[in-house]
mmCIF file of C-alpha atoms and ligand atoms in Angstrom:
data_model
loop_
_atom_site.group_PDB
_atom_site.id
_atom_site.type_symbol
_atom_site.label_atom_id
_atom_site.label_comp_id
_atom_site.label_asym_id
_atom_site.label_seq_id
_atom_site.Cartn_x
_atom_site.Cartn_y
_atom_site.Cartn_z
ATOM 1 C CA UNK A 6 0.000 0.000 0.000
ATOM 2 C CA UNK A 7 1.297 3.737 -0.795
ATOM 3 C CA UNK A 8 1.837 5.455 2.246
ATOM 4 C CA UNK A 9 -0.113 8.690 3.205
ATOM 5 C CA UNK A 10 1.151 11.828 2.532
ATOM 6 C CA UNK A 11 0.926 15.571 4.375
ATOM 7 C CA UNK A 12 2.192 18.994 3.376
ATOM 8 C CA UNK A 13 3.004 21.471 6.179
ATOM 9 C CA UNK A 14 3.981 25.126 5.451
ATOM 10 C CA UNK A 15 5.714 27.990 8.412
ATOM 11 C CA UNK A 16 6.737 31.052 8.178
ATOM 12 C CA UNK A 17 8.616 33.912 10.477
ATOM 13 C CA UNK A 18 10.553 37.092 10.230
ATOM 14 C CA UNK A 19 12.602 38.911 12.532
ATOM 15 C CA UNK A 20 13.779 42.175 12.821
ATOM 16 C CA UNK A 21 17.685 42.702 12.148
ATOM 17 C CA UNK A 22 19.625 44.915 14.345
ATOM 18 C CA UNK A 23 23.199 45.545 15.359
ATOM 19 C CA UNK A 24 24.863 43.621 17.688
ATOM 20 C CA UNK A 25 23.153 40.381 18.104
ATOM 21 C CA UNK A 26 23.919 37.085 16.579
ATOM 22 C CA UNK A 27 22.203 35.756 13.407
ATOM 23 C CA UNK A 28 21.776 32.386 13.508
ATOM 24 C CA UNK A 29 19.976 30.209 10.671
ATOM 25 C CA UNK A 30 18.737 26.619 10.835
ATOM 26 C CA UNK A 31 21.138 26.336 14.052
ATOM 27 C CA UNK A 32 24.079 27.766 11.991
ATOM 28 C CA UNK A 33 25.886 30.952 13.357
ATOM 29 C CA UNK A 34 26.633 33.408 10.255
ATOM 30 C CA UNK A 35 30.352 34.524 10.929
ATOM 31 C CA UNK A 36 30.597 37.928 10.846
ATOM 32 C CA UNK A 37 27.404 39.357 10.619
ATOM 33 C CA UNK A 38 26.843 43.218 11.386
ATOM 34 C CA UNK A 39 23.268 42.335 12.637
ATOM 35 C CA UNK A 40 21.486 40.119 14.009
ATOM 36 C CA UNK A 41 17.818 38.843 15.333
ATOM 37 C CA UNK A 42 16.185 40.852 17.406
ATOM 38 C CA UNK A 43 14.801 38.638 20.023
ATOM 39 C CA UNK A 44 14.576 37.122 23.312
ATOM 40 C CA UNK A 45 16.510 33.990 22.245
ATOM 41 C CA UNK A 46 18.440 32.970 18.739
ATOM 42 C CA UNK A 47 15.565 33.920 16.623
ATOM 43 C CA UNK A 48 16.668 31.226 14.439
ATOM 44 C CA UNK A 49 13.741 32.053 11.671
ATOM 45 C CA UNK A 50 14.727 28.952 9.740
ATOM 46 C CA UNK A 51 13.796 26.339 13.118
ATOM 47 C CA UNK A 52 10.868 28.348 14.192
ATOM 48 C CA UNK A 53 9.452 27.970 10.583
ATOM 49 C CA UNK A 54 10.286 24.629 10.515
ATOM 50 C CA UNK A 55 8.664 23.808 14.107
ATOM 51 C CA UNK A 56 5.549 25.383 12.486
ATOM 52 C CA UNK A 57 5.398 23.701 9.286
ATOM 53 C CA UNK A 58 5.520 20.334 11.189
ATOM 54 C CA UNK A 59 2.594 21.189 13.773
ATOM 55 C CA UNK A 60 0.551 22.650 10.551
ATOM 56 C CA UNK A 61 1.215 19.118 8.170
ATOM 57 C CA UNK A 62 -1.177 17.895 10.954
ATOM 58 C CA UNK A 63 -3.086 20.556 11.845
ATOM 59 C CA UNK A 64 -1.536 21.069 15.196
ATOM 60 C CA UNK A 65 -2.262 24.785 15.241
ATOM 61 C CA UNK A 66 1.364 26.591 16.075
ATOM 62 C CA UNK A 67 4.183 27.168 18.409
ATOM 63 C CA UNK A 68 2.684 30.062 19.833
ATOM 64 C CA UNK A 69 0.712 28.222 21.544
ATOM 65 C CA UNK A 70 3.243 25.317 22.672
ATOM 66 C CA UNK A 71 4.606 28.686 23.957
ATOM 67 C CA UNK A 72 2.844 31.606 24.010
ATOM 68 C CA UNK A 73 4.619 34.926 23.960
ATOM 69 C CA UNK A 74 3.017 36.769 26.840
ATOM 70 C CA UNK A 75 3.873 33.931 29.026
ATOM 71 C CA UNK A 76 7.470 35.318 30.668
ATOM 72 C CA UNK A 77 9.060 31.689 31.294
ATOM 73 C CA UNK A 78 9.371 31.180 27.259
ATOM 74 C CA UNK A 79 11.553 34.755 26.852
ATOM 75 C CA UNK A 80 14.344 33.595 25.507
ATOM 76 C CA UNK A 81 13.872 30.125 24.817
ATOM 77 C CA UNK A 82 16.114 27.914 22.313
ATOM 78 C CA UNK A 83 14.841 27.342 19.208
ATOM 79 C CA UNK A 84 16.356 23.981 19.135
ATOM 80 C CA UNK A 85 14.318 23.562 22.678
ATOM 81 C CA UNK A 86 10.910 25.361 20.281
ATOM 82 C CA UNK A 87 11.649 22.815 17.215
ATOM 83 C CA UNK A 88 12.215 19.330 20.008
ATOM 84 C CA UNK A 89 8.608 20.368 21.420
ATOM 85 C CA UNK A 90 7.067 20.612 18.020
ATOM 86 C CA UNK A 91 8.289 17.435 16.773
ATOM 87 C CA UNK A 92 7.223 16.200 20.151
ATOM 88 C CA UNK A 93 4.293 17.187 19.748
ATOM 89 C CA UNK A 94 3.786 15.829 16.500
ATOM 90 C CA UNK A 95 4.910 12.187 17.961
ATOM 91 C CA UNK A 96 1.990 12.245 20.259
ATOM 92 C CA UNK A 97 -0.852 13.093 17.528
ATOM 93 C CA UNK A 98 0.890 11.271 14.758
ATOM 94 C CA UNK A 99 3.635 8.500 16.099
ATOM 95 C CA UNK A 100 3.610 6.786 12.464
ATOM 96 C CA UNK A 101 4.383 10.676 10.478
ATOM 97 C CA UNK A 102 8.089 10.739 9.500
ATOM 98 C CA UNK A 103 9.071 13.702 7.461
ATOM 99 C CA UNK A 104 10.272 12.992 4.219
ATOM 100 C CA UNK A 105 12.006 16.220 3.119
ATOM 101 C CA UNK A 106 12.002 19.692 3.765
ATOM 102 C CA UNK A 107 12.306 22.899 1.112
ATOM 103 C CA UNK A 108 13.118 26.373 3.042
ATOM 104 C CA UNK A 109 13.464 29.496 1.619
ATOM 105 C CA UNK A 110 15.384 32.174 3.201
ATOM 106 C CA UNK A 111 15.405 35.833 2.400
ATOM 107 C CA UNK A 112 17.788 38.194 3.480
ATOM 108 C CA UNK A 113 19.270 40.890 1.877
ATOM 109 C CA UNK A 114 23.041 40.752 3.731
ATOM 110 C CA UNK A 115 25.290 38.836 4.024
ATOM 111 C CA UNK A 116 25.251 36.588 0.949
ATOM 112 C CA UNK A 117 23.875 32.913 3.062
ATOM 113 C CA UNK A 118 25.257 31.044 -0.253
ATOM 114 C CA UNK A 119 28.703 30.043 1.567
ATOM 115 C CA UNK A 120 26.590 28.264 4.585
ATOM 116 C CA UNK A 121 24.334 26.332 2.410
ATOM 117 C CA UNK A 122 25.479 22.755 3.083
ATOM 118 C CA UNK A 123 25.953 23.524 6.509
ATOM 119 C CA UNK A 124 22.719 24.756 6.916
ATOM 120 C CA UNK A 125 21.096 21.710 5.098
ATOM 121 C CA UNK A 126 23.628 19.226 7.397
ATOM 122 C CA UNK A 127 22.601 20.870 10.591
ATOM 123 C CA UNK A 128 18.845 20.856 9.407
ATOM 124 C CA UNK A 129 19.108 17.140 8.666
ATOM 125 C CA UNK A 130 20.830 16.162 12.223
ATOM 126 C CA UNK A 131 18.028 17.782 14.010
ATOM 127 C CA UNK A 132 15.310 16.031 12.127
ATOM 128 C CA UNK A 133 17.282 12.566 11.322
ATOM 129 C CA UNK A 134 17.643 13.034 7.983
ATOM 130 C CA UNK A 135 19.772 12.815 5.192
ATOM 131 C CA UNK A 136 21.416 16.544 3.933
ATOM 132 C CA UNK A 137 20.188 15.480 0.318
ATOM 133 C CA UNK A 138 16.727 15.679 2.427
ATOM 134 C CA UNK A 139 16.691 19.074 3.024
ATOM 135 C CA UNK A 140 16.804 22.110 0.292
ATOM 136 C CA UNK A 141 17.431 25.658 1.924
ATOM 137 C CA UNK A 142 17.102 28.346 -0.960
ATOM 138 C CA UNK A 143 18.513 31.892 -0.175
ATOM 139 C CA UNK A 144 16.972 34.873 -1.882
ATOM 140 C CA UNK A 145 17.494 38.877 -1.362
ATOM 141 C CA UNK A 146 14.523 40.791 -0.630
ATOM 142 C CA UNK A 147 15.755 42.835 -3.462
ATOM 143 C CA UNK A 148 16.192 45.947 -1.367
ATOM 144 C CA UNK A 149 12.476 45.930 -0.065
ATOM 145 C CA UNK A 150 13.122 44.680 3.247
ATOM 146 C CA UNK A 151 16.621 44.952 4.352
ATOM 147 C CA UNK A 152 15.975 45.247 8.166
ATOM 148 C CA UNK A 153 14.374 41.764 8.202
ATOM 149 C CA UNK A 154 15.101 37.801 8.099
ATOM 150 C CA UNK A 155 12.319 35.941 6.917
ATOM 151 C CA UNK A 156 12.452 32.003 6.582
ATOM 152 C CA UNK A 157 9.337 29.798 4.788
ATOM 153 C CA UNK A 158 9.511 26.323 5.103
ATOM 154 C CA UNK A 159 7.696 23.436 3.497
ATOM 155 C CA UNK A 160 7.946 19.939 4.740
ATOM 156 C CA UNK A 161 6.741 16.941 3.556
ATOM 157 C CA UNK A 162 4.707 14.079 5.347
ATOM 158 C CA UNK A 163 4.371 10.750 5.441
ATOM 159 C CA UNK A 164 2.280 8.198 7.037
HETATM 160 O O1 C5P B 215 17.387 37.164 -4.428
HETATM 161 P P1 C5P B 215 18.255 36.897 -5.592
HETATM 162 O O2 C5P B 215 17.538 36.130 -6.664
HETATM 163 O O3 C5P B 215 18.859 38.147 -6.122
HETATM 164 O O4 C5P B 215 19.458 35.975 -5.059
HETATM 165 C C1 C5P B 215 20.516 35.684 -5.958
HETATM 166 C C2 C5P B 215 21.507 34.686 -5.388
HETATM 167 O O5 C5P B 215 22.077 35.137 -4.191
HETATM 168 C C3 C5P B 215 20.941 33.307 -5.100
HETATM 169 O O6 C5P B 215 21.755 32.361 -5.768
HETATM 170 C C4 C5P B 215 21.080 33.136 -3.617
HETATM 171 O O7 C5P B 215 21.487 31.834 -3.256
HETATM 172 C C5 C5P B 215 22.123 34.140 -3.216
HETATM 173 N N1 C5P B 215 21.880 34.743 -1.921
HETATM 174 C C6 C5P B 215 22.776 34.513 -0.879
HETATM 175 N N2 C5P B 215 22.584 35.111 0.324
HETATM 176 C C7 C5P B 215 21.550 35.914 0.541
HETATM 177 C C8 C5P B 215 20.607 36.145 -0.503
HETATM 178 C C9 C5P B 215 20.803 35.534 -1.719
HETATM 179 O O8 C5P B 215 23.752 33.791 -1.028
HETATM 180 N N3 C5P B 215 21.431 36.515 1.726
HETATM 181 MG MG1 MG B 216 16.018 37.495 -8.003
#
């Protein structure tokens, strides 16, 4: 029998601003000039992700796995954000197992291009997947946004 398939899509922007890290899909960019402005890593790429996974089964979002005004989730990991999604996800779904993932990232500086396959690598590790498994697209906002990150993911279901 063909297994079942799912689509889940996420999507998240931060603000960019001087003196804070940017990291993407778990990956550090070395010498950034800005970074995320938020309480943790705003790691766009994992929170994306994390969503895209609770939405292939229509487990509404991580804001509400961890909702904002609540103080004890300032500044929480977005590896910790992306392990309770995918828990989540186990308990609604134990047979789903995603079988790839396609994220776009747009940023206008620095050029992501040189990070690619470490992105993809680190992507894979966190989900138990193969690199080959996991596309990650960069794109410039073409001068429209350049105070923002924004990350879209798509990810792919099984059943
Ligand atoms: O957005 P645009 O089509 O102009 O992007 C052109 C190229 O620049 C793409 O190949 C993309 O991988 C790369 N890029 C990058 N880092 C960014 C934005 C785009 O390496 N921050
Ligand atoms: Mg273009």
């Amino acid at each position: 029998m063909r297994p079942s398939v799912r689509v889940g899509h996420g999507l998240d922007a931060h603000r960019l601003v001087a003196g804070r890290a940017l990291v993407v899909g778990s990956v550090r960019v070395p010498d950034s000039p800005r970074g995320t402005d938020a309480h943790s890593d705003g790691d766009v790429l994992l929170h994306a992700l994390a969503d895209a996974l609770l939405s292939s089964f229509a487990l509404g979002d991580i804001g509400q796995l961890f909702p904002p005004s609540d103080p004890a989730n300032a500044g929480l990991e977005s590896r910790l954000i992306l392990k309770a999604g995918l828990e989540r996800l186990k308990a609604a779904a134990p047979a789903a197992r995603v079988v790839n993932v396609a994220a776009v990232v747009t940023l206008d500086a620095p050029k992501l291009s040189p990070l690619r396959s470490q992105v993809a690598a680190a992507v894979a590790d966190l989900l138990g997947l193969e690199a080959s498994s996991v596309g990650v697209t960069f794109k410039t906002s073409e001068g429209l946004a350049p105070d923002h990150v924004q990350a879209s993911v798509t990810v792919l279901m099984q059943f």
